[in-house]
mmCIF file of C-alpha atoms in Angstrom:
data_model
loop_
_atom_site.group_PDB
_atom_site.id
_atom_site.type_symbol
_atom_site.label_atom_id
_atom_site.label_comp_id
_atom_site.label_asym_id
_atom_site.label_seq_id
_atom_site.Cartn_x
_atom_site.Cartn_y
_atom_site.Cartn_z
ATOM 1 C CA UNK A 1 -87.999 12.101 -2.061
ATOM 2 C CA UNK A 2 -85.838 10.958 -5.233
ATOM 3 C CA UNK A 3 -87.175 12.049 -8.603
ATOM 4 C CA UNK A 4 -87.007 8.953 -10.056
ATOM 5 C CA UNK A 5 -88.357 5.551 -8.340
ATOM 6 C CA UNK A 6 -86.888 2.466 -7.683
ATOM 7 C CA UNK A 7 -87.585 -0.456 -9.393
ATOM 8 C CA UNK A 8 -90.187 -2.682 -7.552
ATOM 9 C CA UNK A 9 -88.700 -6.414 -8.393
ATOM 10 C CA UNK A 10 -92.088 -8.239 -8.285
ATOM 11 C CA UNK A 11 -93.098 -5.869 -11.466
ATOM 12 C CA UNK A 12 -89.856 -5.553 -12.829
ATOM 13 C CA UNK A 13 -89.135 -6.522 -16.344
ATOM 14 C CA UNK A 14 -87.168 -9.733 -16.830
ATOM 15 C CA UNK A 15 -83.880 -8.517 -18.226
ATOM 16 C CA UNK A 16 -83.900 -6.025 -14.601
ATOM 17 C CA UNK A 17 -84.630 -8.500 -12.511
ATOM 18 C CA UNK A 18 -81.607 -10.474 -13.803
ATOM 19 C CA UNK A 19 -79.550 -7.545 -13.881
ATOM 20 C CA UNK A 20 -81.106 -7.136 -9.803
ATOM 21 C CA UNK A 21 -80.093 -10.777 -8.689
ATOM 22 C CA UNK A 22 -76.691 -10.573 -10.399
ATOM 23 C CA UNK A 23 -76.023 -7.517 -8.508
ATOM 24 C CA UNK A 24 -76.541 -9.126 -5.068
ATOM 25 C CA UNK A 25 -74.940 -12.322 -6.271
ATOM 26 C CA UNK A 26 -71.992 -10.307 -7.331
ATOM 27 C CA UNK A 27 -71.942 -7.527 -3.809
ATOM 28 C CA UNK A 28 -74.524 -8.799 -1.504
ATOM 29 C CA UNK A 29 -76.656 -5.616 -1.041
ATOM 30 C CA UNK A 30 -79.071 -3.144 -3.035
ATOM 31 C CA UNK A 31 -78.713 0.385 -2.452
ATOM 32 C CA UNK A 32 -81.542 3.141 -3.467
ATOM 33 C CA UNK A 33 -79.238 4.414 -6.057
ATOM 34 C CA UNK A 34 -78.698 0.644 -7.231
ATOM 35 C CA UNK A 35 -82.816 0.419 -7.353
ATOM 36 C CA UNK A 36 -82.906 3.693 -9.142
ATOM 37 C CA UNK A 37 -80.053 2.655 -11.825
ATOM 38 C CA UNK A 38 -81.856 -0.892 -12.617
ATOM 39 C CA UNK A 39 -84.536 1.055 -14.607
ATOM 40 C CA UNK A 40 -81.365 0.654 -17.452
ATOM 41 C CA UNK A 41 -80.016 -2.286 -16.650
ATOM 42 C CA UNK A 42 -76.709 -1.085 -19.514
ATOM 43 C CA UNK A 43 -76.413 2.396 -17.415
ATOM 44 C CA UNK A 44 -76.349 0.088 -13.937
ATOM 45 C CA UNK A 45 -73.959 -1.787 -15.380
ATOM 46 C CA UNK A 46 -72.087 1.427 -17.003
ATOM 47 C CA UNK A 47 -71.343 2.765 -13.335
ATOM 48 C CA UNK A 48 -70.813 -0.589 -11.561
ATOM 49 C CA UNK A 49 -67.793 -0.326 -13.340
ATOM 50 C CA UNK A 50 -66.349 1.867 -10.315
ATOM 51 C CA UNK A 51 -66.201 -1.654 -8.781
ATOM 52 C CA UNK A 52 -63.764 -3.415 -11.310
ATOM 53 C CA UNK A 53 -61.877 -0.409 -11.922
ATOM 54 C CA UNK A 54 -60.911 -0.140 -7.861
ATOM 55 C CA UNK A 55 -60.244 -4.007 -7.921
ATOM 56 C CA UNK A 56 -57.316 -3.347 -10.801
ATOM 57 C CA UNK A 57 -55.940 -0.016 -8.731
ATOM 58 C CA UNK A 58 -56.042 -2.512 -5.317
ATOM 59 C CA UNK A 59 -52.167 -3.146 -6.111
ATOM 60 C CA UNK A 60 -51.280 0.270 -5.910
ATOM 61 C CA UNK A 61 -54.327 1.952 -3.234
ATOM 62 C CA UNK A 62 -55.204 0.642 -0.552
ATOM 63 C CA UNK A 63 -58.426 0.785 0.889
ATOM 64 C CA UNK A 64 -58.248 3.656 2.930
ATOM 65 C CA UNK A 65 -56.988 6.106 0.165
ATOM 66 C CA UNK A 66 -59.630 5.041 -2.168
ATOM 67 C CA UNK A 67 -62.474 5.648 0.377
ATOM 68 C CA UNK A 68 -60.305 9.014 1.233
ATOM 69 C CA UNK A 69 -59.809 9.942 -2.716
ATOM 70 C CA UNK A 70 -63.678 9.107 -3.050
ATOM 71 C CA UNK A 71 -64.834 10.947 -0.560
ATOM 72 C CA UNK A 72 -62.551 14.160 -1.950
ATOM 73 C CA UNK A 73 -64.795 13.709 -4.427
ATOM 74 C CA UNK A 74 -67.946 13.812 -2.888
ATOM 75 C CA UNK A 75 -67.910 16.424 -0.527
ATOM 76 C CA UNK A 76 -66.478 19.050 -3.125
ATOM 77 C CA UNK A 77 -69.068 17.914 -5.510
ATOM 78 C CA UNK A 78 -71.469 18.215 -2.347
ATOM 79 C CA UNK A 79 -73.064 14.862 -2.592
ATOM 80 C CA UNK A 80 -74.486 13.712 0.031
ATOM 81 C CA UNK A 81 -75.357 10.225 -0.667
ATOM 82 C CA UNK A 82 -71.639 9.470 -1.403
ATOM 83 C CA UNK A 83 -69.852 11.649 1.402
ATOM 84 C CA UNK A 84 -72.192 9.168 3.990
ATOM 85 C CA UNK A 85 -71.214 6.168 1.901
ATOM 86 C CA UNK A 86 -67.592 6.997 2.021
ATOM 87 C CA UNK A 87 -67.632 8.031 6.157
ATOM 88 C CA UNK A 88 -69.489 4.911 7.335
ATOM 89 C CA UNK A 89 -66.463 2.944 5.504
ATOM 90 C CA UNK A 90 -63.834 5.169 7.069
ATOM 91 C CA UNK A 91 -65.950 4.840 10.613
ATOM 92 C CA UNK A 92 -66.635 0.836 10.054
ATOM 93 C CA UNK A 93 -62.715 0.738 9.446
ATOM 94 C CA UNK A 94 -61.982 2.955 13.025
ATOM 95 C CA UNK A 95 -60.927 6.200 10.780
ATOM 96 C CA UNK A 96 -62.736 9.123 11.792
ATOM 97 C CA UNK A 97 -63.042 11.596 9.171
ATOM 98 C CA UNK A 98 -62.723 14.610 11.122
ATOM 99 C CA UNK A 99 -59.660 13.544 12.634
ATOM 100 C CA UNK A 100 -58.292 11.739 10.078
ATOM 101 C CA UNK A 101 -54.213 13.000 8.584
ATOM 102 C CA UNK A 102 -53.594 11.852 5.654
ATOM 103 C CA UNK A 103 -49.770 10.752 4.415
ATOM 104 C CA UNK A 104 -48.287 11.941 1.401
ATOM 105 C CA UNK A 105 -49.842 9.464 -1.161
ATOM 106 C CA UNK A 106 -53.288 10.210 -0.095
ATOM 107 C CA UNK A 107 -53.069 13.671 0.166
ATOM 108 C CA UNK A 108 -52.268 13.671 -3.328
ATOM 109 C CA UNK A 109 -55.135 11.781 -4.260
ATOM 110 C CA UNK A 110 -57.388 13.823 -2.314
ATOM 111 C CA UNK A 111 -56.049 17.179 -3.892
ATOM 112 C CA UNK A 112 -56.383 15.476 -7.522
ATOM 113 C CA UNK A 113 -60.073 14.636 -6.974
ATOM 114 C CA UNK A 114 -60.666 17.676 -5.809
ATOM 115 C CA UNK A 115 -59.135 19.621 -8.547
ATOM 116 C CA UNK A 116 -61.146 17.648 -11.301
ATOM 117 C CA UNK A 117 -64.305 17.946 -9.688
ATOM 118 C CA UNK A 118 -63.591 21.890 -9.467
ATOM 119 C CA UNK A 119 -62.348 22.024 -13.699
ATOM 120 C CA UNK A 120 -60.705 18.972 -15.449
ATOM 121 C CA UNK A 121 -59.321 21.237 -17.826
ATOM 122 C CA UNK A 122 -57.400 22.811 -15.223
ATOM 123 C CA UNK A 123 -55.804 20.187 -12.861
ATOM 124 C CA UNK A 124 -52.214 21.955 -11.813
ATOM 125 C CA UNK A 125 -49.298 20.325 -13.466
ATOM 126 C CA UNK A 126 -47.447 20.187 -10.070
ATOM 127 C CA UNK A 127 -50.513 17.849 -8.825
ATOM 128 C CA UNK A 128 -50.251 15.720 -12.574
ATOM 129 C CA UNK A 129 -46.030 15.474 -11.613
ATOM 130 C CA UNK A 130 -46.738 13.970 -8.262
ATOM 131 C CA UNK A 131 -49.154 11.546 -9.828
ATOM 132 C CA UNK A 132 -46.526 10.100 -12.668
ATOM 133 C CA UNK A 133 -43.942 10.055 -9.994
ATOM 134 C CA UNK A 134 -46.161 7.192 -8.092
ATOM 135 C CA UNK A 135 -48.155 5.610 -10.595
ATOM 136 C CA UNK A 136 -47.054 3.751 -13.967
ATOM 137 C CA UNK A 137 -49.605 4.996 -16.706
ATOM 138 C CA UNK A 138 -51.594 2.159 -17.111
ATOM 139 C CA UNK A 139 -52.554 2.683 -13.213
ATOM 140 C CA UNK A 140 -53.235 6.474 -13.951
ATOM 141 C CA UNK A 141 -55.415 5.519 -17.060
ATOM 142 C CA UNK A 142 -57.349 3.484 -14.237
ATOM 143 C CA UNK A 143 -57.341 6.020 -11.811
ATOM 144 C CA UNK A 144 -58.500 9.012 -13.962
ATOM 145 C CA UNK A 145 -61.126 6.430 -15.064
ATOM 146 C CA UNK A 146 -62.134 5.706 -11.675
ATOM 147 C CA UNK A 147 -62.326 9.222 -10.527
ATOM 148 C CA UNK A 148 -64.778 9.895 -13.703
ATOM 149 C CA UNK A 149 -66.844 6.857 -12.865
ATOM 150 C CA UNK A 150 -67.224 8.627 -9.065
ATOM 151 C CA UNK A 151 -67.630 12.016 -10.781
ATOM 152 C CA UNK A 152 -70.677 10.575 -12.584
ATOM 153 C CA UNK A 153 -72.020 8.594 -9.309
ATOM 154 C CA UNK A 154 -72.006 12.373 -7.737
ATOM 155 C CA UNK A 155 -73.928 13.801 -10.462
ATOM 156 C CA UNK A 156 -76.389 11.004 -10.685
ATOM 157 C CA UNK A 157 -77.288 11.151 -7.546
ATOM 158 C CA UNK A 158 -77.222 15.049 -6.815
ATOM 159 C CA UNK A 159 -79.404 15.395 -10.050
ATOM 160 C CA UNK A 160 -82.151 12.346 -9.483
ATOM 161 C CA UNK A 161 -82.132 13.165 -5.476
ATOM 162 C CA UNK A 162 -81.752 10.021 -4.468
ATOM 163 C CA UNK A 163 -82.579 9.345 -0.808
ATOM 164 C CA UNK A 164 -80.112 8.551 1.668
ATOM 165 C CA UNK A 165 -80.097 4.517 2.458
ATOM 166 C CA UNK A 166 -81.471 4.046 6.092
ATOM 167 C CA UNK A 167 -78.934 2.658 7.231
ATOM 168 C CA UNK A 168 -76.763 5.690 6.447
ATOM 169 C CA UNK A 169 -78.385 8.108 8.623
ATOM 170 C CA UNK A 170 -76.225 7.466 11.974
ATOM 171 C CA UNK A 171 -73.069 8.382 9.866
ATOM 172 C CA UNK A 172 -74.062 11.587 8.551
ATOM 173 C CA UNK A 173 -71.608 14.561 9.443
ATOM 174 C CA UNK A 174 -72.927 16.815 12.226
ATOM 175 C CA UNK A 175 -73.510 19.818 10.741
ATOM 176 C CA UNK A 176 -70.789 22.540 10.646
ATOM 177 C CA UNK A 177 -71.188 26.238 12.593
ATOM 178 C CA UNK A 178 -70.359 28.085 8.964
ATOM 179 C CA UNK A 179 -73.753 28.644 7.165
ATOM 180 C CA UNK A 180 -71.660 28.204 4.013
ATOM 181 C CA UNK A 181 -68.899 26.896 1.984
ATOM 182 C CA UNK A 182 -67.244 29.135 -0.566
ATOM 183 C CA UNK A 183 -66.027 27.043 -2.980
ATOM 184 C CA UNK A 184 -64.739 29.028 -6.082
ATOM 185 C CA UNK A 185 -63.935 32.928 -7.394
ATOM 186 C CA UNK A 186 -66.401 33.467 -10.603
ATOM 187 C CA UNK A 187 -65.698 36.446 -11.830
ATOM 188 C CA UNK A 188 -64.487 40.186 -9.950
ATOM 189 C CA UNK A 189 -64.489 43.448 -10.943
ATOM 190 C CA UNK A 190 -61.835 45.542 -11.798
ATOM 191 C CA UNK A 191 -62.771 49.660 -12.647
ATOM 192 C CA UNK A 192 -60.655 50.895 -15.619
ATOM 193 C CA UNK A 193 -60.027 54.288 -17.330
ATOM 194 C CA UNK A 194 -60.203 53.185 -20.842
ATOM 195 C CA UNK A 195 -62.153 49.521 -21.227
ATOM 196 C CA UNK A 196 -60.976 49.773 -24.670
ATOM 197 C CA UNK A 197 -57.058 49.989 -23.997
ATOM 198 C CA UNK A 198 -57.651 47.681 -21.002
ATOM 199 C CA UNK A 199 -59.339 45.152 -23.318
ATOM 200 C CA UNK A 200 -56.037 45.747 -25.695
ATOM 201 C CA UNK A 201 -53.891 44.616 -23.026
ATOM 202 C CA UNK A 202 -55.451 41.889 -21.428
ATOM 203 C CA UNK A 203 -56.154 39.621 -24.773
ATOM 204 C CA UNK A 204 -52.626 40.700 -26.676
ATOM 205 C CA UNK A 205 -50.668 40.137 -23.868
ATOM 206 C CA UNK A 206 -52.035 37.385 -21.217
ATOM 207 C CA UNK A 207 -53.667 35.941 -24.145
ATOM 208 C CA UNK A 208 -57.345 36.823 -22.329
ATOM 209 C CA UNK A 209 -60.497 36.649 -24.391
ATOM 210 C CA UNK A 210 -62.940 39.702 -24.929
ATOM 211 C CA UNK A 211 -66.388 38.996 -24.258
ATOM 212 C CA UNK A 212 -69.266 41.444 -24.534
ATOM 213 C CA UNK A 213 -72.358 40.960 -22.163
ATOM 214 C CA UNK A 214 -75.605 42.039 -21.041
ATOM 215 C CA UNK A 215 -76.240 45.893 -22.417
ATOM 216 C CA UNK A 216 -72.515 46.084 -24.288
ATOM 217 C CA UNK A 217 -71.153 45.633 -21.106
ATOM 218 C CA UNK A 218 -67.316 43.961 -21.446
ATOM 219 C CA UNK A 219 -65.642 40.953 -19.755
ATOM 220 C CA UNK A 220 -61.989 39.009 -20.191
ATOM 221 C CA UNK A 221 -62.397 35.605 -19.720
ATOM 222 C CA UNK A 222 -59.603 32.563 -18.851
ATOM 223 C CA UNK A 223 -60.444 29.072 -17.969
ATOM 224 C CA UNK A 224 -63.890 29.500 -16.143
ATOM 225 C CA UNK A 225 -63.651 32.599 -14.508
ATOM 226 C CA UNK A 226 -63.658 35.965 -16.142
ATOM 227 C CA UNK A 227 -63.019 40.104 -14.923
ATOM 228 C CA UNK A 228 -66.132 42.224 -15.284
ATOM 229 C CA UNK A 229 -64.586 45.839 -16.547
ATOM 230 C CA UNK A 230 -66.552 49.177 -15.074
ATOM 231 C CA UNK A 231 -65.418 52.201 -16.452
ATOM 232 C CA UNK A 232 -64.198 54.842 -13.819
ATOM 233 C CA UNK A 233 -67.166 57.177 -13.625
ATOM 234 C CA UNK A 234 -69.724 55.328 -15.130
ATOM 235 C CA UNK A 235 -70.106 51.987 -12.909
ATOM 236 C CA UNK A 236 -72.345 49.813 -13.033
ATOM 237 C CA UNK A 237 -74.851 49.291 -9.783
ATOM 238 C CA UNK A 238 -74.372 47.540 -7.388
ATOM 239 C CA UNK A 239 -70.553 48.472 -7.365
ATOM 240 C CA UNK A 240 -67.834 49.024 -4.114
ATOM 241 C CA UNK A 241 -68.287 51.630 -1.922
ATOM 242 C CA UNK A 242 -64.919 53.450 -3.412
ATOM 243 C CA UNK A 243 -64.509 52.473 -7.108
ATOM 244 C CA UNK A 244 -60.884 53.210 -7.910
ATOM 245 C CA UNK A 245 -58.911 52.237 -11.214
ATOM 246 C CA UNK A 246 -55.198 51.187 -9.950
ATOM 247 C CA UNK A 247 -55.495 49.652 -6.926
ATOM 248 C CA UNK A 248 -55.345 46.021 -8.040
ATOM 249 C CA UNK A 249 -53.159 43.349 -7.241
ATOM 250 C CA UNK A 250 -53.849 40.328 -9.200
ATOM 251 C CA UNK A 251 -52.166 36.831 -9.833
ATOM 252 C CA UNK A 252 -52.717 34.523 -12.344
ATOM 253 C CA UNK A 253 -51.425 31.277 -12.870
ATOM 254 C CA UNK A 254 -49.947 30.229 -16.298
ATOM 255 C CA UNK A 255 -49.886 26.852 -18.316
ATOM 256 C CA UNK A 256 -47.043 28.790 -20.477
ATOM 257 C CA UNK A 257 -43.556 28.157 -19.233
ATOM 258 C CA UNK A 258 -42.509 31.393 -17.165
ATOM 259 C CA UNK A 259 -39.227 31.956 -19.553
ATOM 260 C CA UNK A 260 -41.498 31.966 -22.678
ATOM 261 C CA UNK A 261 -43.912 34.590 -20.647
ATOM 262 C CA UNK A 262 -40.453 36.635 -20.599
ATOM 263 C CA UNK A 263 -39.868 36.293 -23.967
ATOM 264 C CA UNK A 264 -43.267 37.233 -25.255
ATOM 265 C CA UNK A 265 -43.229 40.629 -22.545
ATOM 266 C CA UNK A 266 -40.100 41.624 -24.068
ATOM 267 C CA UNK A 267 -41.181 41.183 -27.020
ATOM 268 C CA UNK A 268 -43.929 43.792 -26.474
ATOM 269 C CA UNK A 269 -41.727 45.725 -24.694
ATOM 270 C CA UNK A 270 -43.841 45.036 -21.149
ATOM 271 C CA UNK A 271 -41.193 46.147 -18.677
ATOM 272 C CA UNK A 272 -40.865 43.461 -15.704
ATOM 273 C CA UNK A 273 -41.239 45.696 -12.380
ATOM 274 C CA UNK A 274 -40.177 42.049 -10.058
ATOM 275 C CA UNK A 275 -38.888 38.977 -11.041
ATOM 276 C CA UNK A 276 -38.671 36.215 -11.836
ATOM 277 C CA UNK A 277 -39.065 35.352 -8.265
ATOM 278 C CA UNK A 278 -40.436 32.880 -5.696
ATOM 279 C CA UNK A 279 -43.756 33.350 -3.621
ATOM 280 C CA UNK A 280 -46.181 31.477 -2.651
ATOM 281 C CA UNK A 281 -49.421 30.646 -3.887
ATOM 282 C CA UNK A 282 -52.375 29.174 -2.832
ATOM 283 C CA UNK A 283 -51.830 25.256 -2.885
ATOM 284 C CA UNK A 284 -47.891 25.802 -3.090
ATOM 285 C CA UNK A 285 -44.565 27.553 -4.302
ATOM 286 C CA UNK A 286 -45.081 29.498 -7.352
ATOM 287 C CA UNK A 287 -42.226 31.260 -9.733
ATOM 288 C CA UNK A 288 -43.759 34.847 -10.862
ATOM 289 C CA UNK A 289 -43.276 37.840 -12.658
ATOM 290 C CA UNK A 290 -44.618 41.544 -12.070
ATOM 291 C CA UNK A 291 -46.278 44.178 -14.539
ATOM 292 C CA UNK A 292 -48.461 46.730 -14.814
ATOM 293 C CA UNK A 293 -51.544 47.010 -16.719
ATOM 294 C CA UNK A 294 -52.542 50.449 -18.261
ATOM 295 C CA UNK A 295 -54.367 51.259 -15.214
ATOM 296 C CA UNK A 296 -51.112 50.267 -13.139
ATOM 297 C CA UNK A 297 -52.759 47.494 -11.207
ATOM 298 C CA UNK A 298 -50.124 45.076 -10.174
ATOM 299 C CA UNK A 299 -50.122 42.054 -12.232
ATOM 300 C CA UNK A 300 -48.398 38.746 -11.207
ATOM 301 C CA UNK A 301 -47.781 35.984 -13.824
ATOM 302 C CA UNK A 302 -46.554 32.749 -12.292
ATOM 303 C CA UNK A 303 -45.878 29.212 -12.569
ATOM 304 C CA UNK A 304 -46.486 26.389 -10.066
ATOM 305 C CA UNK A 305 -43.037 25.070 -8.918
ATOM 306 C CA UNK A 306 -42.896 21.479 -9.849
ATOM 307 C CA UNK A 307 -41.601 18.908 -6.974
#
């Protein structure tokens, strides 16, 4: 059951009742999350913004990748309300979403909604070059403005619990064989000989921040995820089975230009072991470089290749 009721119109206040009837004048159905909203008639109208914004990116997206974008959205911020909204207008349309390949255009959409939902301040600047290479800016203003409108829609309703509309139900996804979904690394471990000379490293030369937790304990931090240090001998419990500084083999992604991460290991006299060199990463090509930290775990500093 939601946490918040919907409105009941024949007690409403005036002003929500107006804000009620233009609503169906203006789409021609209430939703629960509608009914919920008109408690605030500004915040309804706040988020029905989501419908003017996709009218002025119709030029440029279709229908299809806006339902596919939206529903990128959804199902990695695990909303259920919006995932069944989003399927029963790929369904209605003939699309089924288990089946469904996207092209080019709308895989790019669905990766960019992803990647905001997972951090904003992160979104890969590969996935930002493919966007300016189909859109003209005022079309990206609209479409990052969109995306945070659907953003919001998938908090709203995830935090108030609204109820799935009835007429939903037949259009739910039938639920997968894996118990979970993993959706993100937090933090991982990595045992050290010195967490003071470790610590050294890690913020002087990838630029890392020192954090101190818990009982003194120490952690590096970067964008949202940090490394937990043990110190060899004196772990922490729980801890792996065979605790072992040196056996490592990280990568981490860069927003620094490769050729200044050169210049700033040379100029700390970090001797490159590989590179620079191509590989690939996990959503694409990336162009790294090799070290070794004072422990001699395998460090790899790259870029995302840009189409």
């Amino acid at each position: 059951m939601s946490r918040i009721s919907p409105i009941v119109y024949e007690h409403a206040a005036p002003d929500v009742r107006a804000e009620h009837d233009r609503e169906l004048q203006l789409r021609g159905r209430m939703t629960n999350m509608k009914r919920i909203m008109l408690h605030s008639p500004v915040a309804h109208r706040i988020y029905a913004e989501w419908f003017t914004l996709r009218e002025l990116l119709r030029p440029a997206l279709p229908d299809r990748a806006i339902w596919l974008l939206s529903l990128a959205i959804a199902q990695t911020s695990h909303a259920d309300v919006p995932v069944t909204f989003f399927r029963r207008a790929l369904i209605d349309a003939g699309i089924q979403p288990e089946t469904i390949v996207p092209d080019a255009d709308e895989s790019v959409l669905m990766d960019f909604g992803r990647a905001i939902v997972a951090d904003a301040n992160a979104v890969p600047e590969r996935l930002w070059s493919r966007l300016i290479a189909r859109y003209d800016e005022p079309t990206l203003v609209n479409l990052v403005a969109f995306a945070g409108i659907m953003i919001a829609t998938t908090v709203f309703t995830n935090v108030v619990e609204v109820d799935l509309d009835p007429e939903l139900h037949s259009y739910r996804a039938a639920p997968e064989d894996a118990p979970i979904t993993i959706d993100r690394l937090d933090h991982l471990v990595l045992t050290v000989k010195n967490i003071e000379s470790t610590c050294t490293f890690y913020s002087t030369i990838l630029g890392m921040t020192v954090e101190t937790f818990g009982e003194g304990r120490k952690a590096l931090r970067f964008g949202n995820q940090k490394i937990n240090l043990h110190e060899a001998g004196h772990e922490y419990e729980p801890k792996a089975k065979s605790p072992v500084s040196g056996s490592g083999d990280l990568c981490f992604i860069a927003s620094t230009p490769l050729d200044a991460v050169i210049a700033h290991l040379g100029a700390h006299d970090i001797t490159i072991e590989e590179g620079p060199v191509v590989r690939t990463g996990a959503t694409g090509p990336i162009r790294s470089v090799y070290i070794r930290d004072p422990d001699g775990n395998l460090i790899e500093i790259a870029n995302y290749a840009v189409d």
